[in-house]
């Protein structure tokens, strides 16, 4: 069983997977390769002069995998509770079990709604519906979290990436029983 499974591997999902895997959590990242980030050009992403969407997404995937996240190219089609966690069923017929699930599905809320997760009206232009979350990223179903655009934050990639990191840190903290902090230092 994975400790944390993330559905959606754009900036929010890949950032969450990076933090979860780097913290030593058994992490699954599911990507359907249909995210809107791939269609963008970014000149407003802190620390990067400019980058194309495909390169940004691939870099995020490589970072998460570097720290041990398992990246699966598939489409999640069903999410159901099972025991002390959840089962994610995919379009290919695979099934994955996880204690915690982060929905980082961009503009798509159908999987969340099908799983019984509460949704609400979106506030961003052209985003009609989002998942209802609290400040930590928790949904109405314990163990299901949401991050990024689907959780109602700004559609800007840098903001969704930060939200994914925030939600992952909150889950890691819960799993560890103490607030988790990840700060790397320059090597002398």
GROMACS .gro file of C-alpha atoms in nm:
model
  188
    1UNK     CA    1   0.000   0.000   0.000
    2UNK     CA    2   0.126   0.348  -0.084
    3UNK     CA    3   0.131   0.601   0.194
    4UNK     CA    4   0.044   0.882  -0.048
    5UNK     CA    5  -0.099   0.857  -0.399
    6UNK     CA    6  -0.136   1.165  -0.615
    7UNK     CA    7  -0.375   1.177  -0.908
    8UNK     CA    8  -0.253   1.437  -1.155
    9UNK     CA    9   0.112   1.518  -1.219
   10UNK     CA   10   0.120   1.882  -1.320
   11UNK     CA   11   0.284   2.138  -1.091
   12UNK     CA   12   0.056   2.065  -0.792
   13UNK     CA   13   0.076   1.687  -0.818
   14UNK     CA   14   0.444   1.658  -0.905
   15UNK     CA   15   0.537   1.904  -0.629
   16UNK     CA   16   0.335   1.700  -0.378
   17UNK     CA   17   0.504   1.380  -0.499
   18UNK     CA   18   0.849   1.537  -0.474
   19UNK     CA   19   0.794   1.637  -0.110
   20UNK     CA   20   0.628   1.306  -0.017
   21UNK     CA   21   0.897   1.090  -0.177
   22UNK     CA   22   1.182   1.304  -0.041
   23UNK     CA   23   1.031   1.258   0.306
   24UNK     CA   24   1.065   0.883   0.259
   25UNK     CA   25   0.695   0.813   0.207
   26UNK     CA   26   0.595   0.539  -0.037
   27UNK     CA   27   0.454   0.763  -0.309
   28UNK     CA   28   0.256   0.702  -0.629
   29UNK     CA   29   0.208   0.969  -0.896
   30UNK     CA   30  -0.051   0.899  -1.166
   31UNK     CA   31  -0.037   1.111  -1.483
   32UNK     CA   32  -0.278   1.100  -1.778
   33UNK     CA   33  -0.060   1.338  -1.986
   34UNK     CA   34  -0.355   1.571  -2.052
   35UNK     CA   35  -0.282   1.858  -1.814
   36UNK     CA   36  -0.315   2.219  -1.923
   37UNK     CA   37   0.036   2.307  -1.800
   38UNK     CA   38   0.187   2.134  -2.105
   39UNK     CA   39   0.024   2.397  -2.329
   40UNK     CA   40   0.173   2.695  -2.146
   41UNK     CA   41   0.479   2.915  -2.173
   42UNK     CA   42   0.615   3.038  -1.840
   43UNK     CA   43   0.809   3.359  -1.779
   44UNK     CA   44   0.658   3.419  -1.433
   45UNK     CA   45   0.785   3.112  -1.251
   46UNK     CA   46   1.023   3.210  -0.970
   47UNK     CA   47   1.382   3.099  -1.027
   48UNK     CA   48   1.336   3.016  -1.394
   49UNK     CA   49   1.391   3.279  -1.665
   50UNK     CA   50   1.150   3.107  -1.904
   51UNK     CA   51   1.034   2.754  -1.973
   52UNK     CA   52   0.787   2.571  -2.193
   53UNK     CA   53   0.508   2.371  -2.036
   54UNK     CA   54   0.627   2.031  -2.159
   55UNK     CA   55   0.975   2.091  -2.013
   56UNK     CA   56   0.831   2.221  -1.684
   57UNK     CA   57   0.612   1.911  -1.644
   58UNK     CA   58   0.891   1.669  -1.738
   59UNK     CA   59   1.130   1.838  -1.494
   60UNK     CA   60   0.874   1.801  -1.216
   61UNK     CA   61   0.827   1.433  -1.298
   62UNK     CA   62   1.204   1.372  -1.294
   63UNK     CA   63   1.241   1.547  -0.957
   64UNK     CA   64   0.967   1.332  -0.799
   65UNK     CA   65   1.110   1.011  -0.944
   66UNK     CA   66   1.464   1.108  -0.833
   67UNK     CA   67   1.345   1.093  -0.473
   68UNK     CA   68   1.160   0.764  -0.515
   69UNK     CA   69   0.808   0.843  -0.634
   70UNK     CA   70   0.663   0.584  -0.869
   71UNK     CA   71   0.528   0.754  -1.182
   72UNK     CA   72   0.252   0.574  -1.370
   73UNK     CA   73   0.117   0.689  -1.706
   74UNK     CA   74  -0.255   0.611  -1.679
   75UNK     CA   75  -0.598   0.764  -1.620
   76UNK     CA   76  -0.759   0.722  -1.278
   77UNK     CA   77  -1.126   0.635  -1.329
   78UNK     CA   78  -1.249   0.534  -0.985
   79UNK     CA   79  -1.163   0.612  -0.624
   80UNK     CA   80  -1.323   0.413  -0.342
   81UNK     CA   81  -1.264   0.364   0.029
   82UNK     CA   82  -1.119   0.030   0.138
   83UNK     CA   83  -1.014  -0.054   0.492
   84UNK     CA   84  -0.787   0.220   0.624
   85UNK     CA   85  -0.728   0.371   0.281
   86UNK     CA   86  -0.847   0.388  -0.075
   87UNK     CA   87  -0.835   0.199  -0.402
   88UNK     CA   88  -0.763   0.389  -0.720
   89UNK     CA   89  -0.875   0.206  -1.033
   90UNK     CA   90  -0.724   0.305  -1.364
   91UNK     CA   91  -0.833   0.299  -1.725
   92UNK     CA   92  -0.578   0.024  -1.797
   93UNK     CA   93  -0.739  -0.199  -1.534
   94UNK     CA   94  -0.469  -0.154  -1.271
   95UNK     CA   95  -0.565  -0.090  -0.909
   96UNK     CA   96  -0.355   0.091  -0.650
   97UNK     CA   97  -0.409   0.112  -0.275
   98UNK     CA   98  -0.312   0.417  -0.073
   99UNK     CA   99  -0.362   0.547   0.279
  100UNK     CA  100  -0.394   0.909   0.159
  101UNK     CA  101  -0.492   1.041  -0.184
  102UNK     CA  102  -0.426   1.387  -0.322
  103UNK     CA  103  -0.647   1.500  -0.608
  104UNK     CA  104  -0.440   1.731  -0.828
  105UNK     CA  105  -0.658   1.697  -1.135
  106UNK     CA  106  -0.651   2.056  -1.260
  107UNK     CA  107  -0.991   2.157  -1.394
  108UNK     CA  108  -1.143   1.808  -1.364
  109UNK     CA  109  -1.371   1.731  -1.068
  110UNK     CA  110  -1.557   1.427  -1.205
  111UNK     CA  111  -1.343   1.169  -1.021
  112UNK     CA  112  -1.382   1.363  -0.695
  113UNK     CA  113  -1.759   1.392  -0.731
  114UNK     CA  114  -1.789   1.021  -0.819
  115UNK     CA  115  -1.598   0.940  -0.496
  116UNK     CA  116  -1.839   1.153  -0.288
  117UNK     CA  117  -1.605   1.447  -0.240
  118UNK     CA  118  -1.790   1.776  -0.201
  119UNK     CA  119  -1.748   2.036  -0.473
  120UNK     CA  120  -1.836   2.403  -0.494
  121UNK     CA  121  -1.840   2.686  -0.746
  122UNK     CA  122  -1.499   2.802  -0.864
  123UNK     CA  123  -1.386   3.164  -0.845
  124UNK     CA  124  -1.117   3.166  -1.116
  125UNK     CA  125  -1.214   3.264  -1.472
  126UNK     CA  126  -1.342   2.962  -1.669
  127UNK     CA  127  -1.313   2.729  -1.364
  128UNK     CA  128  -1.676   2.642  -1.292
  129UNK     CA  129  -1.638   2.380  -1.019
  130UNK     CA  130  -1.366   2.299  -0.764
  131UNK     CA  131  -1.325   2.056  -0.477
  132UNK     CA  132  -1.423   2.199  -0.137
  133UNK     CA  133  -1.117   2.192   0.092
  134UNK     CA  134  -1.010   2.347   0.419
  135UNK     CA  135  -0.689   2.550   0.460
  136UNK     CA  136  -0.482   2.229   0.493
  137UNK     CA  137  -0.621   2.079   0.171
  138UNK     CA  138  -0.854   1.828   0.339
  139UNK     CA  139  -1.182   1.736   0.172
  140UNK     CA  140  -1.500   1.613   0.341
  141UNK     CA  141  -1.367   1.257   0.321
  142UNK     CA  142  -1.087   1.178   0.567
  143UNK     CA  143  -0.778   1.071   0.373
  144UNK     CA  144  -0.875   1.245   0.049
  145UNK     CA  145  -0.704   1.578  -0.005
  146UNK     CA  146  -0.693   1.819  -0.299
  147UNK     CA  147  -0.429   2.060  -0.427
  148UNK     CA  148  -0.390   2.313  -0.703
  149UNK     CA  149  -0.652   2.441  -0.943
  150UNK     CA  150  -0.897   2.163  -0.853
  151UNK     CA  151  -0.878   2.284  -0.491
  152UNK     CA  152  -0.973   2.637  -0.591
  153UNK     CA  153  -0.635   2.809  -0.586
  154UNK     CA  154  -0.518   3.032  -0.868
  155UNK     CA  155  -0.450   2.863  -1.201
  156UNK     CA  156  -0.096   3.003  -1.207
  157UNK     CA  157   0.153   2.714  -1.218
  158UNK     CA  158   0.379   2.849  -0.945
  159UNK     CA  159   0.083   2.885  -0.708
  160UNK     CA  160  -0.046   2.535  -0.779
  161UNK     CA  161   0.304   2.395  -0.723
  162UNK     CA  162   0.320   2.565  -0.384
  163UNK     CA  163  -0.025   2.435  -0.294
  164UNK     CA  164   0.078   2.079  -0.383
  165UNK     CA  165   0.384   2.112  -0.157
  166UNK     CA  166   0.169   2.253   0.125
  167UNK     CA  167  -0.080   1.966   0.109
  168UNK     CA  168   0.197   1.705   0.097
  169UNK     CA  169   0.367   1.862   0.399
  170UNK     CA  170   0.038   1.849   0.589
  171UNK     CA  171  -0.005   1.478   0.510
  172UNK     CA  172   0.358   1.398   0.593
  173UNK     CA  173   0.316   1.584   0.924
  174UNK     CA  174   0.005   1.379   1.003
  175UNK     CA  175   0.179   1.052   0.916
  176UNK     CA  176   0.486   1.147   1.123
  177UNK     CA  177   0.288   1.277   1.420
  178UNK     CA  178   0.493   1.601   1.416
  179UNK     CA  179   0.524   1.903   1.190
  180UNK     CA  180   0.746   1.816   0.891
  181UNK     CA  181   1.000   2.063   0.755
  182UNK     CA  182   1.232   2.002   0.459
  183UNK     CA  183   1.521   2.246   0.422
  184UNK     CA  184   1.831   2.153   0.227
  185UNK     CA  185   2.157   2.338   0.291
  186UNK     CA  186   2.439   2.427   0.055
  187UNK     CA  187   2.722   2.180   0.072
  188UNK     CA  188   3.046   2.344   0.190
   0.00000   0.00000   0.00000
